[in-house]
Amino acid sequence: MVAKHVTILVGTMTGTAEIVAEEIKAMLDAETAIGSEIHPMDSLDAGILAAGGDFLIVTSTYGQGDVPDNARGFFEDVARTRPDLEQVRFAVAGLGDSTYQDTFNHAGEKFEVLLTGLGATRVAGRLKHDASGDTLAEDAAVEWARDAVASFEEARAEAA
């Protein structure tokens, strides 16, 4: 049995992460019985994580390795309020460009460090998509998400 619901949180500057999230949701709708919803991080706070559950975080990296502008408030709220996230399972799809070697995919890494530091369980390795590569972000992310969502149920079974 796989997870019944996945919440997809989106941090984006140019809209690419939102397109990626929509493609992941379309795959889930077409291929699984997993319900999903997309939430841009613009107006979110730590409360969305309070009830626990399964989260896919799709985020680009901006500037000097920062989270995107629309994700900054959410990220800072989680860091400031430090909720107990033991009931949260998550995986991160990071989007970046390796021509920025020193900061490549840092926003995804920052989310992983923050959430695991608050007790959340990372269920899959981070996707580190490279915009300078040959694969479209949405294609790489959909393939990655198939494995990631299957890992949610495995993590839940191990915790039981």
Backbone as a ProteinNet text record, in pm:
[ID]
protein_1_A
[PRIMARY]
MVAKHVTILVGTMTGTAEIVAEEIKAMLDAETAIGSEIHPMDSLDAGILAAGGDFLIVTSTYGQGDVPDNARGFFEDVARTRPDLEQVRFAVAGLGDSTYQDTFNHAGEKFEVLLTGLGATRVAGRLKHDASGDTLAEDAAVEWARDAVASFEEARAEAA
[TERTIARY]
85	0	89.3	49.8	126.7	53.7	122.7	64.1	-68	-161	-291.8	-298.6	-210.2	-212.6	-72.1	-37.8	90.9	64.5	126.3	117.6	245.9	231.5	346.1	362.5	476.9	506.6	604.5	578	655.1	723.6	856.1	935.6	993.5	956.9	998.6	1020	1106.4	1128.2	1070.3	1094.6	1056.8	937.8	890.2	776.8	813.7	941.6	981.7	942.4	964.7	929.5	779.2	700.8	555.5	516.7	580.1	555.7	593.3	706.2	751.3	647	599.1	498.1	370.5	329	208.8	227.6	346.8	374.4	375.3	430.4	428.5	284.2	203.6	63	-9.7	16	-47.7	-10.2	115.6	158.7	86.4	78.4	9.7	-136.6	-201.9	-342.9	-362.7	-271.6	-286.3	-242.9	-143.8	-82	-106.4	-160	-173.4	-309.4	-334	-453.6	-417.7	-305.6	-257.5	-319.3	-386.4	-438.3	-324.7	-332.3	-226.5	-283.1	-212.6	-246.6	-116.8	-118.9	-2.2	-25.4	75.1	68.9	194.6	183.4	296.8	327	453.6	491.1	463.6	415.1	394.3	330.5	219.7	145.3	141.7	232.6	234.2	312.2	276.9	358	377.2	445.6	477.9	354.2	239.1	116	80.1	121.4	87.2	152.4	259.2	330.4	278.9	195.4	155.7	89.9	6.4	-65.2	18.3	137.5	221	176.3	225.6	188.8	308.2	276.9	376.5	386.4	507.9	531.2	640.7	614.5	718.3	746.9	871.9	911.3	983.6	930.3	990.2	1039	1171.8	1226.5	1344.1	1350	1467.6	1562.5	1682.1	1779.5	1795.7	1808.8	1815.4	1930.5	1983.4	2087.2	2210.4	2249.3	2369.4	2336.8	2255.9	2219.3	2098.3	2016.9	1902	1777.2	1681.4	1549.9	1484.5	1394.2	1327.7	1250.6	1228	1155.8	1021.8	947.4	814.3	821.2	937.2	953.1	1019.3	1072.9	1151.8	1071.8	950.7	869.4	837.2	801.6	772.2	895.6	1007.9	1132.2	1168	1161	1195.5	1098.4	969	871.8	898.7	928.9	960.6	1086.3	1187.9	1312.4	1290.5	1204.3	1180.6	1093.2	985.8	890.9	934.7	1020.2	1078.3	973.6	873.1	771.4	830.7	765.9	804.8	752.2	842.1	802.2	819.3	810	828.4	724.3	610.4	505.5	510.9	617	633.8	732.7	692.4	782	794.4	914.3	931.1	1041	1038.2	1144.1	1153.3	1273.2	1298.1	1345.1	1279	1324	1387.3	1517.9	1590.7	1620.6	1597.8	1626.1	1737.9	1834	1944.8	2021.4	2132.4	2218	2361.7	2426.6	2561.4	2666.9	2630.4	2728.1	2755.1	2663.8	2683.7	2732	2857.1	2911.1	2902.8	2933.4	2939.8	2803.5	2698	2564.9	2465.5	2513	2425.4	2336	2207	2105	2103.1	2152.5	2159.3	2022.4	1923.3	1791.6	1733	1743.9	1695.3	1767.4	1897.4	1975.8	1932.9	1908.4	1865.1	1732.8	1639.8	1513.5	1536.8	1620.1	1647.9	1706.8	1805.6	1870.6	1770.5	1690	1592.4	1491.5	1430.8	1323.8	1375.2	1487.3	1540.4	1584.6	1634.6	1674	1557.5	1436.3	1316.5	1242.5	1307.6	1251.9	1182.1	1170.2	1104.4	1191.2	1127.5	1196.8	1207.7	1329.8	1352.1	1340.9	1251.4	1224.4	1294.5	1351.5	1418	1530.1	1628.6	1737.4	1687.2	1755.4	1715.2	1744.2	1645.5	1668.3	1750.3	1858.3	1942.9	1943.7	1833.9	1825.8	1917.6	1982.9	2077	2021.3	1988.2	1933.5	2032.8	2161	2261.7	2274.1	2198.6	2203.1	2108.8	2095.5	2014.8	1871.5	1840.2	1708.2	1621.6	1498	1404.1	1374.4	1360.6	1334.4	1209.6	1103.6	979.8	993.2	1070.9	1091.5	1170.3	1277.5	1359.3	1277.8	1198.5	1122.9	1011.8	944.6	838.4	897.9	1009.6	1075.1	1116.4	1176.3	1216.9	1095.9	987.2	868.2	804.5	812	756.7	821.2	951.4	1022.2	997.1	996.6	980	846.1	737.6	606.7	593.4	657.7	656.4	728.6	827.3	904	824.2	721.1	640.4	577.9	519.7	455.1	557.8	674.5	779.8	821.4	836.3	875.5	766.4	642.6	531.2	528.5	552.3	552.5	666.6	783.2	896.4	871	798.4	770.7	665.9	584.5	475.8	526.8
-118.1	0	124	224.6	348.5	458.7	569.1	682.3	722.8	767.7	806.3	952.3	1033.3	1175.9	1234.9	1317.8	1386.7	1535.1	1616.6	1761.8	1808.1	1880.6	1929.7	2078.4	2113.3	2252.8	2307.8	2427.8	2481.6	2613.1	2614.9	2736.6	2768.8	2883.4	2914.1	3063.9	3096.9	3236.6	3260.9	3168.8	3189	3104.2	3016.7	2932	2790.2	2760.7	2625.1	2522.8	2553.2	2457.7	2432.3	2533	2513.9	2420.7	2435.8	2345.1	2202.3	2187.7	2055.8	1995.7	2074.1	2025.7	1982.3	2058.5	2023	1891.9	1868.5	1742.4	1624.4	1646.2	1540.2	1508.3	1611	1589.5	1516.5	1553.3	1486.5	1338.2	1307.3	1167.7	1093.4	1154	1089.6	1064.2	1162.8	1148.4	1037.4	1025.8	930.2	788	776.1	645.6	584.5	660.5	609.7	646.2	594	630.9	730.6	797.8	893.7	1029.7	1084.1	1219.1	1318.1	1430.3	1530.1	1669.4	1764.2	1904.5	1983.3	2091.5	2177.8	2306.1	2344.9	2470.3	2551.7	2661.3	2752.9	2802.1	2821.4	2858.3	3004.2	3082.5	3226.7	3264.8	3201.8	3243.9	3135.6	3040.7	2931.4	2969.4	2901.4	2909.8	2767.1	2752.1	2619.9	2535.7	2600.4	2528.9	2420.2	2433.1	2330.7	2196.9	2201.7	2079.7	2020.4	2094.5	2058.9	1922.4	1886.6	1759.9	1642.3	1670	1563.5	1526.4	1414	1366.6	1360.3	1343.2	1322.2	1446.2	1497.2	1621.4	1603	1651.9	1668	1816.9	1853.3	1993.3	2008.9	2095.6	2124.5	2268.5	2285.3	2420.3	2445.3	2566.4	2611.2	2676	2705.9	2780.7	2914.8	3019.1	3154	3230	3324.6	3413.7	3339.1	3361.4	3300.9	3171.6	3085.6	2959.6	2971	3073.1	3100.8	3026.3	3015.5	2967.1	3078.3	3043.5	3145.8	3245.4	3363.2	3468.3	3419.7	3341.9	3301	3197.2	3138.5	3037.5	3093	3212.7	3268	3279.5	3335.1	3350.8	3217.4	3118.9	2985.3	2925.3	2929.5	2873.9	2940.2	3072	3145.5	3116.6	3098.3	3067.6	2930.3	2833.4	2699.8	2706.1	2777.6	2789.8	2862.8	2962.7	3042.6	2968.8	2905.5	2842.1	2702.4	2638.9	2508.4	2404.8	2377.4	2278.9	2138	2052.9	1911	1846.1	1797.5	1741.2	1589.8	1523.2	1377.7	1304.3	1364.3	1299.9	1340.4	1410.7	1454.7	1364.1	1318.1	1246.4	1335.2	1344.1	1436.4	1389.6	1448.6	1433.9	1567.1	1599	1728.5	1709.5	1780.4	1792.2	1929.5	1932.4	2057.5	2089.1	2213.5	2259.5	2361.6	2349.5	2443.3	2440.2	2510.5	2520.3	2504.6	2399.6	2367.4	2467.3	2560.5	2664.7	2752.2	2748.5	2815.6	2709.9	2666.6	2552.5	2566.9	2682.8	2701.2	2698.4	2723.1	2729.9	2635	2545.1	2454.7	2375.4	2392.9	2315.9	2338.1	2450.7	2475.6	2491.2	2545.1	2562.3	2426.7	2329	2195.4	2138.7	2159.1	2112.7	2184.1	2314.6	2390.2	2337.4	2303.9	2247.1	2112.5	2028.9	1899	1915	2001.9	2022.7	2075.6	2174	2231.9	2127.6	2057.5	1964.2	1844.4	1786.6	1672.8	1717.9	1839.3	1892.8	1910.3	1915.2	1929	1795.8	1687.7	1554.9	1491.2	1559.5	1501.6	1390.3	1298.1	1185.9	1207.3	1210.9	1219.2	1077.5	1055.8	920.6	886.5	985.7	960.8	1061.5	1023	1114.5	1234.7	1345.6	1469.4	1461.7	1501.1	1521.5	1648.3	1641.4	1758.5	1784.3	1839	1864	1978.6	1960.7	2059.5	2119.3	2247	2315.5	2318.5	2298.7	2295.7	2157.9	2061.6	1926.4	1908.3	1783.1	1750.1	1708.8	1688.9	1640.1	1755.7	1759.7	1860.7	1836.2	1942.2	1931.7	1848.3	1871.7	1798.8	1649.9	1612.3	1470.3	1402.5	1466.8	1410.6	1401	1502.2	1506.3	1402	1380	1279.7	1141.6	1111.8	982.7	968.6	1073	1074	1058.9	1127.9	1126.6	988.8	912	775.4	696.4	706	635.2	699.9	830.7	902	870.3	872.4	848.1	703.6	611.3	471.9	460.1	543.3	539.8	589.2	669.2	716.9	600	506	392.5	305	286	208.9	274.4	406.2	478.8	468.2	475.1	464.7	325.6	222.1	85.2	63.6	120.7	106.9	176.9	286.7	362.5	294.8	208.1	143.1	34
0	0	0	-71.9	-78.2	-3.2	14.1	85.4	20	101.2	48.6	6.6	64	32.5	44	-52.2	-52.5	-73.9	9.6	-6.1	-72.9	-182.2	-258.3	-229	-169	-134.9	-238.2	-288.6	-400.2	-364.6	-383.6	-372.2	-509.1	-564.2	-700.9	-720.6	-814	-853.9	-993	-1084.2	-1224.2	-1267.6	-1180.6	-1215.1	-1252.2	-1270.2	-1309.3	-1203.7	-1076.7	-971.2	-968.4	-1000.5	-1004.9	-1119.6	-1233.9	-1347.5	-1308.4	-1241.5	-1196	-1101.3	-1006.3	-911.2	-983.4	-1081.9	-1157.7	-1232.9	-1285.9	-1356.2	-1258.6	-1139.8	-1037.7	-1000.5	-977.8	-943.4	-1056.1	-1179.5	-1293.5	-1297.7	-1269.2	-1264.8	-1153	-1035	-923.2	-957.1	-1017.9	-1055.7	-1157.9	-1253.6	-1362.6	-1325.6	-1238.8	-1216.4	-1079.3	-986.2	-850.1	-791.7	-673.9	-598.3	-488.9	-505.7	-407.2	-435.7	-337.8	-350.5	-329.4	-394.4	-377.4	-396.8	-337.4	-356	-358.7	-434.4	-448.7	-369.6	-292.5	-217.5	-245.9	-321.4	-329.1	-187.9	-155.7	-19.4	14.8	-79.7	-60.5	71.5	105.3	224	331.4	324.6	422.1	546.7	655.3	776.2	826.5	938.7	991.5	1021	1033.5	1064	965.5	839.9	741	775.1	852.9	890.6	1021.9	1094.3	1230.6	1242.3	1148.7	1157.4	1108.7	1059.9	1005.6	865.9	816.7	684.8	591.7	465.8	361.5	273.5	259.3	186.1	82.1	-37.4	-138.8	-146.1	-131.5	-142.5	-275	-358.2	-487.9	-481	-487.6	-471.8	-563.3	-611.2	-684.3	-584.6	-631.6	-552.6	-620.2	-540.6	-595.3	-532.7	-606	-553.8	-507.4	-384.9	-328.5	-253.6	-315	-252.6	-161.5	-184.5	-98.7	-143.2	-49.2	-88.1	-170.7	-259.4	-342	-256.7	-311.6	-239.8	-185.8	-265.4	-220	-107.4	-83.3	21.3	146.8	137.3	248	377	371.1	490.9	556.2	475.9	527.5	594.2	524.1	576.6	710.1	713.6	836	949.5	918.4	1021	1082.1	999.6	1050.7	1137.1	1089.9	1165.9	1299.1	1300	1420.3	1522.3	1475.4	1567.3	1608.8	1530.3	1561.3	1605.8	1521	1559	1564	1641.4	1645.3	1517.8	1434.9	1305.3	1298.8	1412.9	1414.8	1331.1	1306.1	1226.4	1078.8	1039.5	900.7	829.9	712.5	620.8	497.8	441	329.3	234.3	117.2	18.1	-56.1	-102.3	-165.6	-309.3	-399.1	-537.4	-550.2	-563.3	-575.5	-721.1	-759	-894.8	-886.4	-974	-971.8	-1101.9	-1103.6	-1221.5	-1175.2	-1223	-1176.3	-1221	-1308	-1341.4	-1219.7	-1122.3	-993.7	-894.2	-913.5	-840.1	-688.9	-637.6	-492.7	-424.9	-499.9	-439	-505.3	-589.1	-663.6	-568.7	-585.3	-515.6	-364.4	-318.3	-174.4	-108.8	-178.6	-115.6	-76.8	-164	-131.1	-10.1	-6.5	107.7	236.3	227.1	345	400.1	311.5	357.7	426.1	368.6	430.9	570.8	584	713.8	816.1	777.1	868.2	914.9	821.1	856.8	936.1	895.5	972.3	1111.1	1121.8	1251.6	1347.7	1293.2	1375.7	1391.3	1350.6	1372.3	1254.5	1141.5	1025.1	966.4	897.3	835.7	685.3	636.9	491.7	438	342.4	293.7	163	97.3	-31.2	-48.3	-125.2	-155.7	-233.8	-215	-282	-431.1	-509.7	-652.2	-665.6	-740.6	-764.9	-915.2	-963.4	-1107.3	-1145.9	-1259	-1310.8	-1439.3	-1435.1	-1553	-1668.7	-1639.9	-1746	-1809.9	-1759.3	-1813.5	-1930.7	-1972.8	-2090	-2057.8	-1931.9	-1891.7	-1843.2	-1888.4	-1839.6	-1692.4	-1618.1	-1474.4	-1446.6	-1522.6	-1496.4	-1524.7	-1626.4	-1655.8	-1544.2	-1500.4	-1392.3	-1263.7	-1236.1	-1111.3	-1107.3	-1218.2	-1221.2	-1195.6	-1257.4	-1235.5	-1088.9	-1033.1	-893.7	-800.9	-831.7	-745.9	-739.1	-845.6	-841.2	-727.8	-717.3	-610.4	-474.7	-470.8	-343.9	-279	-355	-293.9	-247.4	-316.3	-269.6	-136.1	-114.3	10.3	130.9	109	221	297.3	225.1	291.1	362	301.9	366.8	497.5	495.4	616.9	723.4	681.7	776.3	839.6	759.1	810.9	910.6	881.8	971.9	1105.2	1101.1	1223.5	1311.1	1250.3	1325.8	1418.1
[MASK]
++++++++++++++++++++++++++++++++++++++++++++++++++++++++++++++++++++++++++++++++++++++++++++++++++++++++++++++++++++++++++++++++++++++++++++++++++++++++++++++++

